[in-house]
Amino acid sequence: MQGTERNDRVCIGLLVYPDINILDITGPAELFASSGLVDVQLVWKTTTPVRTSGGWHIVPTLSFPKAPQLDVICVPGGRGQIGLMHDDETLDFLKQQAAGARYVTSVCTGALVLGAAGLLRGHRATTHWLSHDQLGLFGATPVRERVVVDGNRITGGGVTAGMDFALVLLAELFGEQEAHAVQLAAEYDPAPPYAAGRPDLAPPDVLELVRSRTAAKQEHRRQVSEEAARRLRGRD
């Protein structure tokens, strides 16, 4: 075994990378850590601080070469996800870890990275609603749910769904009582001030506003996903 000595706690590795959405990673990481049953590692190519999409920096705790076999590998999302879709070093790391992991997971557009690594083929999955239709490019079955569990694949929807994803994973690992305890300790009782958190709930003008604001980025993301899907098929 390479790197850090393992203990008897479950080891969850959350991938970090430049331009990651910080809530995609910190939401689940905080809930995992608060359980006291999980060793949470932030994994990247090096342990040099990386800049998040919000402009802050986050410090990886473990580099790819030093990573042991993780019990859970998780890929959060963010605009930097686009740059990972053809990153062989990252995709190879995910494939190697997935081969021995108990669970292979993602939050938001991190699912597209799993797809590019060939890890969602034949699985039901979800991602951020703006990119949901791209899952099919990688042989996944898109499911419009907040969290989707399919065997040892667990995928969460966009950004805030990472909190729900974390609780579902904790229940899978340790039982529902532990998930309930973590939820209560965090006082996670969402009561949003507006009913606009899903495209089917948002007013039409708000939906159009978000689509127009993200159109250029989404077109780029789709092009990169299509290229990654062609590349994946070429390897079959």
PDB file of C-alpha atoms in Angstrom, residues 61-231:
ATOM      1  CA  THR A  61      -4.371  16.594   1.610  1.00  0.00           C
ATOM      2  CA  LEU A  62      -3.229  13.745  -0.605  1.00  0.00           C
ATOM      3  CA  SER A  63      -1.597  13.516  -4.022  1.00  0.00           C
ATOM      4  CA  PHE A  64      -2.426  10.881  -6.629  1.00  0.00           C
ATOM      5  CA  PRO A  65       0.929   9.052  -6.189  1.00  0.00           C
ATOM      6  CA  LYS A  66       0.486   8.883  -2.394  1.00  0.00           C
ATOM      7  CA  ALA A  67      -3.142   7.793  -2.392  1.00  0.00           C
ATOM      8  CA  PRO A  68      -3.970   4.392  -0.912  1.00  0.00           C
ATOM      9  CA  GLN A  69      -6.935   2.426  -2.159  1.00  0.00           C
ATOM     10  CA  LEU A  70      -9.914   4.556  -1.154  1.00  0.00           C
ATOM     11  CA  ASP A  71     -13.153   3.072   0.125  1.00  0.00           C
ATOM     12  CA  VAL A  72     -15.101   5.827  -1.626  1.00  0.00           C
ATOM     13  CA  ILE A  73     -14.025   8.036  -4.503  1.00  0.00           C
ATOM     14  CA  CYS A  74     -16.101  11.158  -5.125  1.00  0.00           C
ATOM     15  CA  VAL A  75     -15.868  13.685  -7.943  1.00  0.00           C
ATOM     16  CA  PRO A  76     -17.494  17.052  -7.174  1.00  0.00           C
ATOM     17  CA  GLY A  77     -18.478  19.455  -9.948  1.00  0.00           C
ATOM     18  CA  GLY A  78     -17.718  22.982 -11.038  1.00  0.00           C
ATOM     19  CA  ARG A  79     -16.640  24.770 -14.194  1.00  0.00           C
ATOM     20  CA  GLY A  80     -13.188  23.180 -13.886  1.00  0.00           C
ATOM     21  CA  GLN A  81     -14.836  19.840 -14.628  1.00  0.00           C
ATOM     22  CA  ILE A  82     -14.644  20.700 -18.317  1.00  0.00           C
ATOM     23  CA  GLY A  83     -10.861  20.653 -18.181  1.00  0.00           C
ATOM     24  CA  LEU A  84     -10.826  17.163 -16.677  1.00  0.00           C
ATOM     25  CA  MET A  85     -12.756  15.491 -19.460  1.00  0.00           C
ATOM     26  CA  HIS A  86      -9.577  14.792 -21.484  1.00  0.00           C
ATOM     27  CA  ASP A  87      -7.140  14.730 -18.579  1.00  0.00           C
ATOM     28  CA  ASP A  88      -5.681  11.226 -18.808  1.00  0.00           C
ATOM     29  CA  GLU A  89      -3.848  11.460 -15.481  1.00  0.00           C
ATOM     30  CA  THR A  90      -7.076  12.217 -13.638  1.00  0.00           C
ATOM     31  CA  LEU A  91      -9.236   9.776 -15.601  1.00  0.00           C
ATOM     32  CA  ASP A  92      -6.705   6.971 -15.116  1.00  0.00           C
ATOM     33  CA  PHE A  93      -6.562   7.694 -11.383  1.00  0.00           C
ATOM     34  CA  LEU A  94     -10.350   7.479 -11.144  1.00  0.00           C
ATOM     35  CA  LYS A  95     -10.446   4.206 -13.064  1.00  0.00           C
ATOM     36  CA  GLN A  96      -7.739   2.684 -10.883  1.00  0.00           C
ATOM     37  CA  GLN A  97      -9.495   3.741  -7.694  1.00  0.00           C
ATOM     38  CA  ALA A  98     -12.922   2.656  -8.946  1.00  0.00           C
ATOM     39  CA  ALA A  99     -11.668  -0.875  -9.505  1.00  0.00           C
ATOM     40  CA  GLY A 100     -11.213  -1.391  -5.755  1.00  0.00           C
ATOM     41  CA  ALA A 101     -13.560   1.172  -4.191  1.00  0.00           C
ATOM     42  CA  ARG A 102     -16.715   0.227  -2.327  1.00  0.00           C
ATOM     43  CA  TYR A 103     -18.526   3.207  -3.842  1.00  0.00           C
ATOM     44  CA  VAL A 104     -17.872   5.365  -6.907  1.00  0.00           C
ATOM     45  CA  THR A 105     -19.661   8.675  -6.531  1.00  0.00           C
ATOM     46  CA  SER A 106     -20.125  12.232  -7.732  1.00  0.00           C
ATOM     47  CA  VAL A 107     -21.826  15.526  -7.053  1.00  0.00           C
ATOM     48  CA  CYS A 108     -23.177  17.830  -9.759  1.00  0.00           C
ATOM     49  CA  THR A 109     -21.167  17.808 -13.023  1.00  0.00           C
ATOM     50  CA  GLY A 110     -18.601  15.523 -11.453  1.00  0.00           C
ATOM     51  CA  ALA A 111     -20.803  12.793 -12.932  1.00  0.00           C
ATOM     52  CA  LEU A 112     -19.629  13.818 -16.401  1.00  0.00           C
ATOM     53  CA  VAL A 113     -16.033  13.164 -15.344  1.00  0.00           C
ATOM     54  CA  LEU A 114     -17.030   9.704 -14.162  1.00  0.00           C
ATOM     55  CA  GLY A 115     -18.709   9.288 -17.524  1.00  0.00           C
ATOM     56  CA  ALA A 116     -15.576  10.322 -19.404  1.00  0.00           C
ATOM     57  CA  ALA A 117     -13.652   7.704 -17.423  1.00  0.00           C
ATOM     58  CA  GLY A 118     -16.153   5.059 -18.547  1.00  0.00           C
ATOM     59  CA  LEU A 119     -17.462   4.559 -15.024  1.00  0.00           C
ATOM     60  CA  LEU A 120     -21.155   5.255 -15.600  1.00  0.00           C
ATOM     61  CA  ARG A 121     -21.823   3.024 -18.578  1.00  0.00           C
ATOM     62  CA  GLY A 122     -24.930   0.963 -17.898  1.00  0.00           C
ATOM     63  CA  HIS A 123     -25.729   2.821 -14.672  1.00  0.00           C
ATOM     64  CA  ARG A 124     -28.573   5.091 -13.675  1.00  0.00           C
ATOM     65  CA  ALA A 125     -27.236   8.515 -12.723  1.00  0.00           C
ATOM     66  CA  THR A 126     -28.012  12.171 -12.163  1.00  0.00           C
ATOM     67  CA  THR A 127     -26.178  15.495 -12.362  1.00  0.00           C
ATOM     68  CA  HIS A 128     -26.944  19.224 -12.490  1.00  0.00           C
ATOM     69  CA  TRP A 129     -30.189  19.825 -14.393  1.00  0.00           C
ATOM     70  CA  LEU A 130     -28.474  21.966 -17.042  1.00  0.00           C
ATOM     71  CA  SER A 131     -26.196  19.053 -17.990  1.00  0.00           C
ATOM     72  CA  HIS A 132     -28.571  16.175 -17.328  1.00  0.00           C
ATOM     73  CA  ASP A 133     -29.000  15.218 -20.964  1.00  0.00           C
ATOM     74  CA  GLN A 134     -25.230  14.776 -21.373  1.00  0.00           C
ATOM     75  CA  LEU A 135     -25.195  11.663 -19.205  1.00  0.00           C
ATOM     76  CA  GLY A 136     -26.580   9.594 -22.047  1.00  0.00           C
ATOM     77  CA  LEU A 137     -23.474  10.365 -24.113  1.00  0.00           C
ATOM     78  CA  PHE A 138     -21.525   8.103 -21.757  1.00  0.00           C
ATOM     79  CA  GLY A 139     -23.928   5.178 -21.746  1.00  0.00           C
ATOM     80  CA  ALA A 140     -25.627   6.185 -18.495  1.00  0.00           C
ATOM     81  CA  THR A 141     -29.377   6.322 -17.963  1.00  0.00           C
ATOM     82  CA  PRO A 142     -30.298   9.866 -16.820  1.00  0.00           C
ATOM     83  CA  VAL A 143     -32.667   9.917 -13.846  1.00  0.00           C
ATOM     84  CA  ARG A 144     -34.194  13.148 -12.586  1.00  0.00           C
ATOM     85  CA  GLU A 145     -33.748  12.566  -8.890  1.00  0.00           C
ATOM     86  CA  ARG A 146     -31.867  14.454  -6.202  1.00  0.00           C
ATOM     87  CA  VAL A 147     -29.649  11.429  -5.469  1.00  0.00           C
ATOM     88  CA  VAL A 148     -29.461   8.223  -7.493  1.00  0.00           C
ATOM     89  CA  VAL A 149     -28.124   4.950  -6.101  1.00  0.00           C
ATOM     90  CA  ASP A 150     -27.373   2.205  -8.619  1.00  0.00           C
ATOM     91  CA  GLY A 151     -25.287  -0.598  -7.183  1.00  0.00           C
ATOM     92  CA  ASN A 152     -22.085   0.970  -5.931  1.00  0.00           C
ATOM     93  CA  ARG A 153     -22.599   4.107  -8.033  1.00  0.00           C
ATOM     94  CA  ILE A 154     -24.099   7.062  -6.165  1.00  0.00           C
ATOM     95  CA  THR A 155     -24.583  10.366  -7.951  1.00  0.00           C
ATOM     96  CA  GLY A 156     -25.965  13.640  -6.647  1.00  0.00           C
ATOM     97  CA  GLY A 157     -27.652  16.462  -8.514  1.00  0.00           C
ATOM     98  CA  GLY A 158     -26.488  20.059  -8.653  1.00  0.00           C
ATOM     99  CA  VAL A 159     -24.433  21.788  -5.919  1.00  0.00           C
ATOM    100  CA  THR A 160     -26.715  21.706  -2.846  1.00  0.00           C
ATOM    101  CA  ALA A 161     -27.694  18.108  -3.604  1.00  0.00           C
ATOM    102  CA  GLY A 162     -24.231  17.247  -2.318  1.00  0.00           C
ATOM    103  CA  MET A 163     -25.608  17.481   1.223  1.00  0.00           C
ATOM    104  CA  ASP A 164     -28.350  14.972   0.427  1.00  0.00           C
ATOM    105  CA  PHE A 165     -25.819  12.774  -1.345  1.00  0.00           C
ATOM    106  CA  ALA A 166     -23.601  12.760   1.750  1.00  0.00           C
ATOM    107  CA  LEU A 167     -26.450  11.628   3.989  1.00  0.00           C
ATOM    108  CA  VAL A 168     -27.437   8.872   1.549  1.00  0.00           C
ATOM    109  CA  LEU A 169     -23.851   7.640   1.424  1.00  0.00           C
ATOM    110  CA  LEU A 170     -23.552   7.708   5.230  1.00  0.00           C
ATOM    111  CA  ALA A 171     -26.722   5.628   5.439  1.00  0.00           C
ATOM    112  CA  GLU A 172     -25.288   3.145   2.951  1.00  0.00           C
ATOM    113  CA  LEU A 173     -22.060   2.895   4.943  1.00  0.00           C
ATOM    114  CA  PHE A 174     -23.288   3.006   8.537  1.00  0.00           C
ATOM    115  CA  GLY A 175     -27.080   2.766   8.540  1.00  0.00           C
ATOM    116  CA  GLU A 176     -29.867   5.296   8.651  1.00  0.00           C
ATOM    117  CA  GLN A 177     -29.485   6.096  12.344  1.00  0.00           C
ATOM    118  CA  GLU A 178     -26.015   7.520  11.715  1.00  0.00           C
ATOM    119  CA  ALA A 179     -27.288   9.564   8.776  1.00  0.00           C
ATOM    120  CA  HIS A 180     -30.127  10.889  10.943  1.00  0.00           C
ATOM    121  CA  ALA A 181     -27.684  11.810  13.713  1.00  0.00           C
ATOM    122  CA  VAL A 182     -25.411  13.708  11.329  1.00  0.00           C
ATOM    123  CA  GLN A 183     -28.358  15.527   9.786  1.00  0.00           C
ATOM    124  CA  LEU A 184     -29.658  16.567  13.207  1.00  0.00           C
ATOM    125  CA  ALA A 185     -26.251  17.665  14.477  1.00  0.00           C
ATOM    126  CA  ALA A 186     -25.894  19.881  11.413  1.00  0.00           C
ATOM    127  CA  GLU A 187     -29.485  21.148  11.804  1.00  0.00           C
ATOM    128  CA  TYR A 188     -29.930  20.332   8.139  1.00  0.00           C
ATOM    129  CA  ASP A 189     -33.619  21.181   7.763  1.00  0.00           C
ATOM    130  CA  PRO A 190     -33.868  23.047   4.453  1.00  0.00           C
ATOM    131  CA  ALA A 191     -36.645  25.592   4.124  1.00  0.00           C
ATOM    132  CA  PRO A 192     -35.672  27.765   1.147  1.00  0.00           C
ATOM    133  CA  PRO A 193     -37.265  31.215   0.978  1.00  0.00           C
ATOM    134  CA  TYR A 194     -38.317  30.694  -2.640  1.00  0.00           C
ATOM    135  CA  ALA A 195     -39.723  27.743  -4.574  1.00  0.00           C
ATOM    136  CA  ALA A 196     -37.319  28.147  -7.487  1.00  0.00           C
ATOM    137  CA  GLY A 197     -34.765  25.418  -6.829  1.00  0.00           C
ATOM    138  CA  ARG A 198     -35.764  23.167  -9.741  1.00  0.00           C
ATOM    139  CA  PRO A 199     -36.506  24.023 -13.364  1.00  0.00           C
ATOM    140  CA  ASP A 200     -40.042  22.648 -13.031  1.00  0.00           C
ATOM    141  CA  LEU A 201     -40.711  24.940 -10.055  1.00  0.00           C
ATOM    142  CA  ALA A 202     -38.988  28.134 -11.167  1.00  0.00           C
ATOM    143  CA  PRO A 203     -41.000  30.888 -12.882  1.00  0.00           C
ATOM    144  CA  PRO A 204     -40.543  30.778 -16.674  1.00  0.00           C
ATOM    145  CA  ASP A 205     -38.736  34.131 -16.745  1.00  0.00           C
ATOM    146  CA  VAL A 206     -36.252  32.929 -14.113  1.00  0.00           C
ATOM    147  CA  LEU A 207     -35.666  29.701 -16.000  1.00  0.00           C
ATOM    148  CA  GLU A 208     -34.971  31.652 -19.164  1.00  0.00           C
ATOM    149  CA  LEU A 209     -32.643  34.006 -17.293  1.00  0.00           C
ATOM    150  CA  VAL A 210     -30.527  31.131 -15.964  1.00  0.00           C
ATOM    151  CA  ARG A 211     -30.455  29.405 -19.337  1.00  0.00           C
ATOM    152  CA  SER A 212     -29.331  32.595 -21.089  1.00  0.00           C
ATOM    153  CA  ARG A 213     -26.637  33.309 -18.493  1.00  0.00           C
ATOM    154  CA  THR A 214     -25.191  29.820 -18.807  1.00  0.00           C
ATOM    155  CA  ALA A 215     -25.735  29.227 -22.532  1.00  0.00           C
ATOM    156  CA  ALA A 216     -22.150  29.779 -23.679  1.00  0.00           C
ATOM    157  CA  LYS A 217     -20.648  27.681 -20.884  1.00  0.00           C
ATOM    158  CA  GLN A 218     -23.182  24.916 -21.424  1.00  0.00           C
ATOM    159  CA  GLU A 219     -22.518  24.815 -25.149  1.00  0.00           C
ATOM    160  CA  HIS A 220     -18.810  24.473 -24.424  1.00  0.00           C
ATOM    161  CA  ARG A 221     -19.488  21.779 -21.828  1.00  0.00           C
ATOM    162  CA  ARG A 222     -21.628  19.826 -24.283  1.00  0.00           C
ATOM    163  CA  GLN A 223     -18.972  20.024 -26.998  1.00  0.00           C
ATOM    164  CA  VAL A 224     -16.335  18.730 -24.605  1.00  0.00           C
ATOM    165  CA  SER A 225     -18.660  15.949 -23.405  1.00  0.00           C
ATOM    166  CA  GLU A 226     -19.333  14.889 -26.976  1.00  0.00           C
ATOM    167  CA  GLU A 227     -15.607  14.810 -27.711  1.00  0.00           C
ATOM    168  CA  ALA A 228     -14.958  12.802 -24.542  1.00  0.00           C
ATOM    169  CA  ALA A 229     -17.725  10.345 -25.455  1.00  0.00           C
ATOM    170  CA  ARG A 230     -16.236   9.818 -28.929  1.00  0.00           C
ATOM    171  CA  ARG A 231     -12.843   9.267 -27.376  1.00  0.00           C
TER     172      ARG A 231
END
